PDB file of C-alpha atoms in Angstrom:
ATOM      1  CA  MET A   9       0.002   0.005   0.002  1.00 46.00           C
ATOM      2  CA  SER A  10       2.896   2.332   0.796  1.00 47.00           C
ATOM      3  CA  SER A  11       4.623   1.718  -2.598  1.00 48.00           C
ATOM      4  CA  THR A  12       1.710   2.976  -4.638  1.00 51.00           C
ATOM      5  CA  PRO A  13       2.045   6.592  -3.683  1.00 51.00           C
ATOM      6  CA  ASN A  14       5.809   6.509  -4.305  1.00 52.00           C
ATOM      7  CA  ALA A  15       5.329   4.959  -7.709  1.00 52.00           C
ATOM      8  CA  THR A  16       2.680   7.527  -8.518  1.00 55.00           C
ATOM      9  CA  ALA A  17       4.973  10.403  -7.535  1.00 52.00           C
ATOM     10  CA  ALA A  18       7.816   8.935  -9.620  1.00 50.00           C
ATOM     11  CA  GLU A  19       5.556   8.630 -12.621  1.00 54.00           C
ATOM     12  CA  GLN A  20       4.439  12.196 -12.124  1.00 52.00           C
ATOM     13  CA  ASP A  21       8.078  13.361 -12.026  1.00 52.00           C
ATOM     14  CA  MET A  22       8.783  11.445 -15.223  1.00 51.00           C
ATOM     15  CA  ARG A  23       5.815  13.026 -16.892  1.00 52.00           C
ATOM     16  CA  VAL A  24       6.935  16.450 -15.758  1.00 49.00           C
ATOM     17  CA  ASP A  25      10.483  15.884 -16.921  1.00 51.00           C
ATOM     18  CA  THR A  26       9.428  14.526 -20.272  1.00 52.00           C
ATOM     19  CA  ALA A  27       6.905  17.287 -20.862  1.00 51.00           C
ATOM     20  CA  PRO A  28       8.089  19.792 -23.499  1.00 52.00           C
ATOM     21  CA  ARG A  29       9.238  23.115 -22.141  1.00 54.00           C
ATOM     22  CA  ALA A  30       7.753  26.370 -23.234  1.00 51.00           C
ATOM     23  CA  ASP A  31      10.888  27.427 -25.082  1.00 52.00           C
ATOM     24  CA  GLU A  32      11.198  24.047 -26.747  1.00 50.00           C
ATOM     25  CA  THR A  33       7.626  23.947 -28.017  1.00 52.00           C
ATOM     26  CA  ALA A  34       7.545  24.029 -31.815  1.00 55.00           C
ATOM     27  CA  THR A  35       5.435  26.978 -32.950  1.00 65.00           C
ATOM     28  CA  GLU A  36       4.171  27.421 -36.446  1.00 69.00           C
ATOM     29  CA  PRO A  37       5.314  30.612 -38.190  1.00 75.00           C
ATOM     30  CA  LEU A  38       2.705  33.370 -38.340  1.00 76.00           C
ATOM     31  CA  VAL A  39       1.526  33.922 -41.871  1.00 74.00           C
ATOM     32  CA  PRO A  40       0.389  37.522 -42.535  1.00 78.00           C
ATOM     33  CA  ARG A  41      -3.055  37.965 -43.954  1.00 79.00           C
ATOM     34  CA  ARG A  42      -3.044  38.619 -47.651  1.00 81.00           C
ATOM     35  CA  HIS A  43      -5.075  41.588 -48.912  1.00 80.00           C
ATOM     36  CA  TYR A  44      -5.572  40.783 -52.552  1.00 84.00           C
ATOM     37  CA  LEU A  45      -7.979  43.666 -53.283  1.00 89.00           C
ATOM     38  CA  ARG A  46      -5.763  46.258 -51.650  1.00 89.00           C
ATOM     39  CA  THR A  47      -2.734  44.967 -53.515  1.00 89.00           C
ATOM     40  CA  ALA A  48      -4.594  45.063 -56.824  1.00 92.00           C
ATOM     41  CA  VAL A  49      -5.778  48.635 -56.208  1.00 93.00           C
ATOM     42  CA  ALA A  50      -2.231  49.693 -55.260  1.00 92.00           C
ATOM     43  CA  ILE A  51      -0.858  48.169 -58.466  1.00 93.00           C
ATOM     44  CA  VAL A  52      -3.449  49.952 -60.595  1.00 94.00           C
ATOM     45  CA  VAL A  53      -2.784  53.291 -58.869  1.00 95.00           C
ATOM     46  CA  GLY A  54       0.974  52.805 -59.279  1.00 94.00           C
ATOM     47  CA  VAL A  55       0.602  52.067 -62.995  1.00 94.00           C
ATOM     48  CA  TYR A  56      -1.525  55.164 -63.558  1.00 94.00           C
ATOM     49  CA  LEU A  57       0.925  57.280 -61.555  1.00 93.00           C
ATOM     50  CA  ILE A  58       3.827  56.075 -63.688  1.00 94.00           C
ATOM     51  CA  ALA A  59       1.787  56.793 -66.810  1.00 92.00           C
ATOM     52  CA  VAL A  60       1.058  60.364 -65.666  1.00 91.00           C
ATOM     53  CA  ILE A  61       4.716  61.034 -64.830  1.00 89.00           C
ATOM     54  CA  GLN A  62       5.792  59.578 -68.191  1.00 89.00           C
ATOM     55  CA  SER A  63       3.284  61.825 -69.964  1.00 87.00           C
ATOM     56  CA  LEU A  64       4.543  64.916 -68.141  1.00 83.00           C
ATOM     57  CA  VAL A  65       8.169  64.158 -68.902  1.00 84.00           C
ATOM     58  CA  THR A  66       7.847  63.138 -72.537  1.00 86.00           C
ATOM     59  CA  ASN A  67       5.230  65.661 -73.684  1.00 83.00           C
ATOM     60  CA  GLU A  68       7.233  68.284 -75.572  1.00 83.00           C
ATOM     61  CA  ARG A  69       4.355  70.762 -75.441  1.00 83.00           C
ATOM     62  CA  PHE A  70       5.159  71.474 -71.793  1.00 83.00           C
ATOM     63  CA  ASN A  71       8.377  73.007 -73.075  1.00 87.00           C
ATOM     64  CA  TRP A  72      10.415  72.199 -69.972  1.00 89.00           C
ATOM     65  CA  PRO A  73      13.450  74.292 -71.062  1.00 90.00           C
ATOM     66  CA  VAL A  74      11.217  77.388 -70.957  1.00 91.00           C
ATOM     67  CA  VAL A  75       9.938  76.336 -67.521  1.00 91.00           C
ATOM     68  CA  ALA A  76      13.503  76.012 -66.241  1.00 92.00           C
ATOM     69  CA  ARG A  77      14.466  79.374 -67.727  1.00 93.00           C
ATOM     70  CA  TYR A  78      11.619  81.317 -66.049  1.00 94.00           C
ATOM     71  CA  LEU A  79      11.458  79.382 -62.760  1.00 93.00           C
ATOM     72  CA  PHE A  80      13.880  81.805 -61.096  1.00 94.00           C
ATOM     73  CA  ASP A  81      13.128  84.840 -63.237  1.00 94.00           C
ATOM     74  CA  PRO A  82      13.312  88.083 -61.177  1.00 94.00           C
ATOM     75  CA  MET A  83       9.722  88.984 -62.044  1.00 95.00           C
ATOM     76  CA  VAL A  84       8.504  85.537 -61.001  1.00 95.00           C
ATOM     77  CA  LEU A  85      10.495  85.683 -57.744  1.00 95.00           C
ATOM     78  CA  GLY A  86       9.031  89.121 -57.074  1.00 95.00           C
ATOM     79  CA  GLY A  87       5.565  87.657 -57.543  1.00 95.00           C
ATOM     80  CA  VAL A  88       6.384  84.838 -55.114  1.00 96.00           C
ATOM     81  CA  LEU A  89       7.506  87.372 -52.513  1.00 96.00           C
ATOM     82  CA  ASN A  90       4.369  89.489 -52.962  1.00 95.00           C
ATOM     83  CA  THR A  91       2.216  86.383 -52.624  1.00 95.00           C
ATOM     84  CA  CYS A  92       3.929  85.479 -49.351  1.00 95.00           C
ATOM     85  CA  LEU A  93       3.624  89.001 -47.964  1.00 96.00           C
ATOM     86  CA  LEU A  94      -0.037  89.218 -48.915  1.00 96.00           C
ATOM     87  CA  THR A  95      -0.769  85.851 -47.320  1.00 95.00           C
ATOM     88  CA  ILE A  96       1.043  86.707 -44.066  1.00 95.00           C
ATOM     89  CA  ALA A  97      -0.538  90.150 -43.718  1.00 96.00           C
ATOM     90  CA  SER A  98      -4.056  88.931 -44.551  1.00 95.00           C
ATOM     91  CA  MET A  99      -3.819  85.950 -42.215  1.00 95.00           C
ATOM     92  CA  GLY A 100      -2.502  88.143 -39.400  1.00 95.00           C
ATOM     93  CA  LEU A 101      -5.370  90.588 -39.785  1.00 96.00           C
ATOM     94  CA  GLY A 102      -7.856  87.742 -40.135  1.00 95.00           C
ATOM     95  CA  LEU A 103      -6.710  85.968 -36.950  1.00 95.00           C
ATOM     96  CA  ILE A 104      -6.835  89.170 -34.894  1.00 95.00           C
ATOM     97  CA  LEU A 105     -10.357  89.930 -36.063  1.00 96.00           C
ATOM     98  CA  ALA A 106     -11.390  86.280 -35.720  1.00 95.00           C
ATOM     99  CA  PHE A 107     -10.319  86.171 -32.074  1.00 93.00           C
ATOM    100  CA  PHE A 108     -12.459  89.179 -31.157  1.00 94.00           C
ATOM    101  CA  VAL A 109     -15.405  87.958 -33.241  1.00 95.00           C
ATOM    102  CA  ALA A 110     -15.179  84.568 -31.470  1.00 94.00           C
ATOM    103  CA  GLN A 111     -15.156  86.317 -28.092  1.00 91.00           C
ATOM    104  CA  PHE A 112     -18.210  88.331 -29.107  1.00 93.00           C
ATOM    105  CA  ALA A 113     -19.974  85.129 -30.196  1.00 93.00           C
ATOM    106  CA  LEU A 114     -19.216  83.541 -26.794  1.00 91.00           C
ATOM    107  CA  SER A 115     -20.216  86.656 -24.865  1.00 89.00           C
ATOM    108  CA  GLU A 116     -23.309  86.752 -22.715  1.00 89.00           C
ATOM    109  CA  SER A 117     -24.223  90.110 -24.239  1.00 91.00           C
ATOM    110  CA  ARG A 118     -26.928  89.682 -26.831  1.00 93.00           C
ATOM    111  CA  LEU A 119     -25.752  92.753 -28.726  1.00 94.00           C
ATOM    112  CA  LEU A 120     -22.162  91.464 -29.055  1.00 94.00           C
ATOM    113  CA  LYS A 121     -23.378  88.017 -29.988  1.00 94.00           C
ATOM    114  CA  ALA A 122     -25.700  89.466 -32.638  1.00 95.00           C
ATOM    115  CA  ALA A 123     -22.843  91.592 -34.026  1.00 94.00           C
ATOM    116  CA  ALA A 124     -20.658  88.472 -34.324  1.00 95.00           C
ATOM    117  CA  ILE A 125     -23.429  86.533 -36.056  1.00 95.00           C
ATOM    118  CA  VAL A 126     -24.017  89.359 -38.556  1.00 95.00           C
ATOM    119  CA  PHE A 127     -20.274  89.697 -39.269  1.00 95.00           C
ATOM    120  CA  VAL A 128     -19.859  85.974 -39.965  1.00 95.00           C
ATOM    121  CA  TRP A 129     -23.048  85.813 -42.023  1.00 95.00           C
ATOM    122  CA  LEU A 130     -22.106  88.838 -44.126  1.00 94.00           C
ATOM    123  CA  PHE A 131     -18.529  87.958 -45.016  1.00 94.00           C
ATOM    124  CA  ARG A 132     -19.252  84.286 -45.557  1.00 93.00           C
ATOM    125  CA  SER A 133     -22.110  85.134 -47.915  1.00 94.00           C
ATOM    126  CA  VAL A 134     -20.216  87.478 -50.225  1.00 93.00           C
ATOM    127  CA  PRO A 135     -17.804  85.641 -52.579  1.00 93.00           C
ATOM    128  CA  LEU A 136     -14.189  86.643 -52.086  1.00 93.00           C
ATOM    129  CA  LEU A 137     -13.735  87.925 -55.630  1.00 93.00           C
ATOM    130  CA  VAL A 138     -16.866  90.072 -55.349  1.00 94.00           C
ATOM    131  CA  LEU A 139     -15.669  91.437 -52.003  1.00 94.00           C
ATOM    132  CA  LEU A 140     -12.289  92.222 -53.510  1.00 94.00           C
ATOM    133  CA  LEU A 141     -13.799  94.123 -56.421  1.00 93.00           C
ATOM    134  CA  LEU A 142     -16.208  95.982 -54.150  1.00 93.00           C
ATOM    135  CA  LEU A 143     -13.416  97.231 -51.912  1.00 92.00           C
ATOM    136  CA  TYR A 144     -11.252  98.099 -54.896  1.00 92.00           C
ATOM    137  CA  ASN A 145     -14.041 100.284 -56.276  1.00 91.00           C
ATOM    138  CA  ILE A 146     -15.214 101.648 -52.913  1.00 89.00           C
ATOM    139  CA  GLY A 147     -14.340 105.144 -54.126  1.00 86.00           C
ATOM    140  CA  ALA A 148     -17.516 105.108 -56.198  1.00 85.00           C
ATOM    141  CA  LEU A 149     -19.503 105.046 -52.941  1.00 86.00           C
ATOM    142  CA  TYR A 150     -17.400 107.014 -50.434  1.00 85.00           C
ATOM    143  CA  ASP A 151     -14.792 109.722 -50.974  1.00 84.00           C
ATOM    144  CA  VAL A 152     -13.351 109.142 -47.492  1.00 86.00           C
ATOM    145  CA  ILE A 153     -13.871 106.592 -44.728  1.00 84.00           C
ATOM    146  CA  PRO A 154     -14.149 108.359 -41.339  1.00 83.00           C
ATOM    147  CA  ILE A 155     -12.731 106.643 -38.244  1.00 82.00           C
ATOM    148  CA  GLY A 156     -13.717 108.001 -34.875  1.00 79.00           C
ATOM    149  CA  ILE A 157     -16.756 108.465 -32.670  1.00 79.00           C
ATOM    150  CA  PRO A 158     -20.014 107.589 -34.517  1.00 78.00           C
ATOM    151  CA  PHE A 159     -22.183 110.632 -35.229  1.00 78.00           C
ATOM    152  CA  GLY A 160     -19.289 112.786 -33.982  1.00 76.00           C
ATOM    153  CA  PRO A 161     -16.157 114.370 -35.379  1.00 80.00           C
ATOM    154  CA  PRO A 162     -13.907 111.813 -37.101  1.00 80.00           C
ATOM    155  CA  LEU A 163     -10.436 111.279 -35.721  1.00 80.00           C
ATOM    156  CA  ILE A 164      -9.029 109.985 -39.006  1.00 85.00           C
ATOM    157  CA  GLU A 165     -10.339 110.236 -42.549  1.00 81.00           C
ATOM    158  CA  LEU A 166      -8.984 107.626 -44.930  1.00 82.00           C
ATOM    159  CA  PRO A 167      -9.228 108.588 -48.594  1.00 83.00           C
ATOM    160  CA  THR A 168     -10.585 105.907 -50.885  1.00 82.00           C
ATOM    161  CA  THR A 169      -8.850 107.158 -53.990  1.00 82.00           C
ATOM    162  CA  GLY A 170      -5.283 106.153 -54.694  1.00 80.00           C
ATOM    163  CA  VAL A 171      -5.337 103.236 -52.255  1.00 84.00           C
ATOM    164  CA  SER A 172      -2.832 100.566 -53.169  1.00 89.00           C
ATOM    165  CA  ALA A 173      -4.003  97.207 -54.434  1.00 92.00           C
ATOM    166  CA  PHE A 174      -2.016  95.533 -51.648  1.00 94.00           C
ATOM    167  CA  ALA A 175      -4.000  97.336 -48.917  1.00 92.00           C
ATOM    168  CA  VAL A 176      -7.304  96.516 -50.606  1.00 93.00           C
ATOM    169  CA  ALA A 177      -6.323  92.855 -50.930  1.00 95.00           C
ATOM    170  CA  VAL A 178      -5.201  92.611 -47.286  1.00 95.00           C
ATOM    171  CA  VAL A 179      -8.477  94.068 -46.045  1.00 94.00           C
ATOM    172  CA  ALA A 180     -10.590  91.857 -48.323  1.00 95.00           C
ATOM    173  CA  PHE A 181      -8.721  88.660 -47.503  1.00 96.00           C
ATOM    174  CA  GLY A 182      -8.452  89.558 -43.823  1.00 96.00           C
ATOM    175  CA  PHE A 183     -12.171  90.148 -43.318  1.00 96.00           C
ATOM    176  CA  HIS A 184     -13.074  87.102 -45.375  1.00 95.00           C
ATOM    177  CA  GLU A 185     -10.688  84.940 -43.383  1.00 95.00           C
ATOM    178  CA  ALA A 186     -11.920  86.356 -40.073  1.00 96.00           C
ATOM    179  CA  ALA A 187     -15.429  85.158 -40.812  1.00 95.00           C
ATOM    180  CA  TYR A 188     -14.263  81.535 -41.224  1.00 95.00           C
ATOM    181  CA  SER A 189     -11.489  81.479 -38.613  1.00 95.00           C
ATOM    182  CA  SER A 190     -13.752  82.946 -35.927  1.00 95.00           C
ATOM    183  CA  GLU A 191     -15.929  79.845 -36.099  1.00 94.00           C
ATOM    184  CA  ILE A 192     -12.835  77.619 -35.801  1.00 94.00           C
ATOM    185  CA  ILE A 193     -11.587  79.561 -32.774  1.00 93.00           C
ATOM    186  CA  ARG A 194     -15.012  79.579 -31.167  1.00 93.00           C
ATOM    187  CA  ALA A 195     -15.383  75.814 -31.580  1.00 92.00           C
ATOM    188  CA  SER A 196     -11.862  75.179 -30.259  1.00 91.00           C
ATOM    189  CA  ILE A 197     -12.555  77.305 -27.151  1.00 88.00           C
ATOM    190  CA  LEU A 198     -15.802  75.415 -26.525  1.00 89.00           C
ATOM    191  CA  SER A 199     -13.886  72.120 -26.825  1.00 88.00           C
ATOM    192  CA  VAL A 200     -11.854  72.917 -23.698  1.00 85.00           C
ATOM    193  CA  PRO A 201     -13.472  71.161 -20.710  1.00 83.00           C
ATOM    194  CA  SER A 202     -15.296  73.560 -18.438  1.00 79.00           C
ATOM    195  CA  GLY A 203     -13.618  71.954 -15.424  1.00 80.00           C
ATOM    196  CA  GLN A 204     -10.274  73.505 -16.410  1.00 80.00           C
ATOM    197  CA  ARG A 205     -11.762  76.980 -16.435  1.00 76.00           C
ATOM    198  CA  GLU A 206     -13.568  76.388 -13.151  1.00 78.00           C
ATOM    199  CA  ALA A 207     -10.351  75.148 -11.529  1.00 82.00           C
ATOM    200  CA  ALA A 208      -8.483  78.233 -12.734  1.00 80.00           C
ATOM    201  CA  MET A 209     -11.202  80.511 -11.403  1.00 78.00           C
ATOM    202  CA  ALA A 210     -11.115  78.652  -8.079  1.00 82.00           C
ATOM    203  CA  LEU A 211      -7.387  79.425  -7.845  1.00 81.00           C
ATOM    204  CA  GLY A 212      -8.196  83.114  -8.078  1.00 81.00           C
ATOM    205  CA  MET A 213      -7.305  83.701 -11.747  1.00 82.00           C
ATOM    206  CA  SER A 214      -9.129  86.466 -13.567  1.00 79.00           C
ATOM    207  CA  ASN A 215     -11.102  85.813 -16.741  1.00 78.00           C
ATOM    208  CA  ALA A 216      -8.355  87.242 -18.939  1.00 78.00           C
ATOM    209  CA  ARG A 217      -5.615  85.247 -17.181  1.00 82.00           C
ATOM    210  CA  THR A 218      -7.683  82.089 -17.368  1.00 82.00           C
ATOM    211  CA  MET A 219      -8.166  82.623 -21.088  1.00 81.00           C
ATOM    212  CA  VAL A 220      -4.458  83.211 -21.744  1.00 79.00           C
ATOM    213  CA  ARG A 221      -2.943  80.615 -19.396  1.00 80.00           C
ATOM    214  CA  VAL A 222      -5.510  77.799 -19.441  1.00 81.00           C
ATOM    215  CA  VAL A 223      -8.052  77.997 -22.282  1.00 83.00           C
ATOM    216  CA  LEU A 224      -5.988  79.209 -25.241  1.00 82.00           C
ATOM    217  CA  PRO A 225      -3.095  76.682 -24.895  1.00 81.00           C
ATOM    218  CA  SER A 226      -5.603  73.835 -25.022  1.00 82.00           C
ATOM    219  CA  ALA A 227      -7.663  75.446 -27.761  1.00 86.00           C
ATOM    220  CA  VAL A 228      -4.631  76.032 -29.999  1.00 84.00           C
ATOM    221  CA  ARG A 229      -4.018  72.291 -30.359  1.00 84.00           C
ATOM    222  CA  VAL A 230      -7.579  71.859 -31.620  1.00 86.00           C
ATOM    223  CA  ALA A 231      -7.611  74.941 -33.852  1.00 89.00           C
ATOM    224  CA  LEU A 232      -4.168  74.523 -35.431  1.00 87.00           C
ATOM    225  CA  PRO A 233      -4.992  71.957 -38.179  1.00 87.00           C
ATOM    226  CA  PRO A 234      -8.072  73.780 -39.548  1.00 90.00           C
ATOM    227  CA  LEU A 235      -6.343  77.166 -39.280  1.00 92.00           C
ATOM    228  CA  MET A 236      -3.348  75.852 -41.219  1.00 90.00           C
ATOM    229  CA  ASN A 237      -5.767  74.520 -43.796  1.00 90.00           C
ATOM    230  CA  GLN A 238      -7.319  77.991 -44.029  1.00 92.00           C
ATOM    231  CA  LEU A 239      -3.845  79.483 -44.463  1.00 93.00           C
ATOM    232  CA  ILE A 240      -3.084  77.144 -47.340  1.00 92.00           C
ATOM    233  CA  MET A 241      -6.419  77.944 -48.955  1.00 92.00           C
ATOM    234  CA  MET A 242      -5.669  81.654 -48.610  1.00 93.00           C
ATOM    235  CA  LEU A 243      -2.222  81.219 -50.142  1.00 94.00           C
ATOM    236  CA  LYS A 244      -3.751  79.662 -53.234  1.00 92.00           C
ATOM    237  CA  GLY A 245      -6.703  82.041 -53.220  1.00 92.00           C
ATOM    238  CA  THR A 246      -4.447  85.086 -53.469  1.00 92.00           C
ATOM    239  CA  SER A 247      -4.204  84.359 -57.174  1.00 91.00           C
ATOM    240  CA  ILE A 248      -7.462  86.288 -57.717  1.00 93.00           C
ATOM    241  CA  VAL A 249      -5.699  89.584 -56.961  1.00 94.00           C
ATOM    242  CA  ALA A 250      -4.672  89.504 -60.587  1.00 89.00           C
ATOM    243  CA  PHE A 251      -8.112  91.053 -61.204  1.00 90.00           C
ATOM    244  CA  ILE A 252      -6.959  94.249 -59.456  1.00 91.00           C
ATOM    245  CA  ALA A 253      -3.494  94.189 -61.091  1.00 88.00           C
ATOM    246  CA  PHE A 254      -1.557  93.363 -57.941  1.00 92.00           C
ATOM    247  CA  PRO A 255       1.771  91.786 -59.014  1.00 92.00           C
ATOM    248  CA  ASP A 256       1.456  88.454 -57.250  1.00 93.00           C
ATOM    249  CA  LEU A 257       2.773  85.169 -58.634  1.00 94.00           C
ATOM    250  CA  LEU A 258      -0.036  84.569 -61.132  1.00 93.00           C
ATOM    251  CA  PHE A 259      -0.134  88.164 -62.336  1.00 94.00           C
ATOM    252  CA  SER A 260       3.646  88.103 -62.850  1.00 94.00           C
ATOM    253  CA  VAL A 261       3.559  85.018 -65.063  1.00 94.00           C
ATOM    254  CA  GLN A 262       0.593  86.478 -66.943  1.00 93.00           C
ATOM    255  CA  LYS A 263       2.633  89.586 -67.771  1.00 93.00           C
ATOM    256  CA  ILE A 264       5.409  87.376 -69.103  1.00 93.00           C
ATOM    257  CA  TYR A 265       3.306  85.098 -71.280  1.00 92.00           C
ATOM    258  CA  THR A 266       1.388  88.011 -72.778  1.00 92.00           C
ATOM    259  CA  VAL A 267       4.743  88.979 -74.315  1.00 91.00           C
ATOM    260  CA  ASN A 268       6.278  85.641 -75.305  1.00 89.00           C
ATOM    261  CA  TYR A 269       3.012  83.676 -75.714  1.00 88.00           C
ATOM    262  CA  GLU A 270       4.436  80.720 -73.729  1.00 90.00           C
ATOM    263  CA  VAL A 271       1.201  80.235 -71.807  1.00 91.00           C
ATOM    264  CA  MET A 272       1.494  76.645 -70.654  1.00 92.00           C
ATOM    265  CA  PRO A 273       5.171  76.754 -69.538  1.00 92.00           C
ATOM    266  CA  LEU A 274       4.552  79.917 -67.502  1.00 93.00           C
ATOM    267  CA  LEU A 275       1.444  78.420 -65.883  1.00 94.00           C
ATOM    268  CA  VAL A 276       3.564  75.377 -64.990  1.00 93.00           C
ATOM    269  CA  VAL A 277       6.071  77.755 -63.381  1.00 95.00           C
ATOM    270  CA  ALA A 278       3.305  79.237 -61.234  1.00 94.00           C
ATOM    271  CA  SER A 279       2.041  75.763 -60.326  1.00 94.00           C
ATOM    272  CA  VAL A 280       5.533  74.654 -59.267  1.00 94.00           C
ATOM    273  CA  TRP A 281       5.936  77.643 -56.957  1.00 95.00           C
ATOM    274  CA  TYR A 282       2.482  77.136 -55.434  1.00 95.00           C
ATOM    275  CA  PHE A 283       3.423  73.499 -54.859  1.00 95.00           C
ATOM    276  CA  VAL A 284       6.666  74.546 -53.114  1.00 95.00           C
ATOM    277  CA  LEU A 285       4.917  77.116 -50.871  1.00 95.00           C
ATOM    278  CA  VAL A 286       2.115  74.753 -49.863  1.00 94.00           C
ATOM    279  CA  SER A 287       4.613  71.971 -49.149  1.00 94.00           C
ATOM    280  CA  ALA A 288       6.604  74.335 -46.914  1.00 94.00           C
ATOM    281  CA  LEU A 289       3.473  75.286 -44.972  1.00 92.00           C
ATOM    282  CA  THR A 290       2.578  71.614 -44.582  1.00 91.00           C
ATOM    283  CA  ILE A 291       6.027  70.861 -43.117  1.00 92.00           C
ATOM    284  CA  VAL A 292       5.691  73.806 -40.702  1.00 90.00           C
ATOM    285  CA  GLN A 293       2.303  72.497 -39.616  1.00 86.00           C
ATOM    286  CA  GLN A 294       3.718  69.051 -38.871  1.00 87.00           C
ATOM    287  CA  ILE A 295       6.619  70.532 -36.883  1.00 88.00           C
ATOM    288  CA  VAL A 296       4.290  72.699 -34.790  1.00 83.00           C
ATOM    289  CA  GLU A 297       1.904  69.812 -34.144  1.00 81.00           C
ATOM    290  CA  ARG A 298       4.771  67.577 -32.956  1.00 83.00           C
ATOM    291  CA  HIS A 299       5.989  70.361 -30.658  1.00 80.00           C
ATOM    292  CA  LEU A 300       2.516  70.813 -29.162  1.00 75.00           C
ATOM    293  CA  ALA A 301       2.175  67.053 -28.708  1.00 75.00           C
ATOM    294  CA  ARG A 302       5.511  66.867 -26.848  1.00 76.00           C
ATOM    295  CA  THR A 303       4.508  69.805 -24.660  1.00 71.00           C
ATOM    296  CA  THR A 304       1.220  68.095 -23.823  1.00 66.00           C
ATOM    297  CA  ARG A 305       2.984  64.859 -22.900  1.00 69.00           C
ATOM    298  CA  ARG A 306       5.459  66.697 -20.666  1.00 68.00           C
ATOM    299  CA  ARG A 307       2.646  68.533 -18.893  1.00 62.00           C
ATOM    300  CA  GLY A 308       0.776  65.286 -18.392  1.00 58.00           C
ATOM    301  CA  ALA A 309       3.855  63.600 -16.950  1.00 61.00           C
ATOM    302  CA  ALA A 310       4.439  66.557 -14.608  1.00 55.00           C
ATOM    303  CA  VAL A 311       0.846  66.379 -13.373  1.00 51.00           C
ATOM    304  CA  LYS A 312       1.116  62.638 -12.713  1.00 58.00           C
ATOM    305  CA  ALA A 313       4.434  63.085 -10.904  1.00 61.00           C
ATOM    306  CA  SER A 314       2.968  65.756  -8.664  1.00 55.00           C
TER     307      SER A 314
END
């Protein structure tokens, strides 16, 4: 009777010893799932892409030597510079106006909220080209634009005749951009949790300090992608200033091909420069987004450590 348990224990030890270990267990190699449809679509897209590139390179009607000759022409480079200056000035004016319009829209005052609604409705309803032409011909309606106390003596009177096309374009693009960007800023501010604002107010921060130190840093991360998209759209949209004879990129190449009749090569030159500028803005956007993401992670780690 006493030998049975010993024999049983020995058999158990033998079974344990002969059992395959985890690292010795033969595992079958993992076979990745094959996506036949995705592969077929990728092949078709690749073939069409190669065909498009081959057509662009081999089509002599593009006249690539002319494109290379005018790509860094002084007049073209001047147009590139004017396009950049117009975009920066218009976006700066638009963001400043958009911030105040967004604050008006979030205000508890019905009058300020109504003013914001009317501003956004008006400048989103009028097409940008129509607005540009209206402001360019504003002298037909007003000889001067008074700035000062309403129904009182004006502090400054701005003449409407002889105004530069650059100033008209900045005002038109700035007000048009403010109408769209104000909605982006308003939505980004509303996306910040109310608990953050309440916590800041509980610490004794004023409304302005809470907005600058708590709300805006969180809202910027939400607003940055759509605002950068608006900036890129504005950069390309500046081409319509050719209607008021402002020497931007498109107007510069138009002046050249009206002389040498090389229409397609000069339009390709403009397209190449727009491609370069938009690509640069896209890279800047990615760098800023990575920086904001790292800052957010560092703040989160600091909060957890505390």
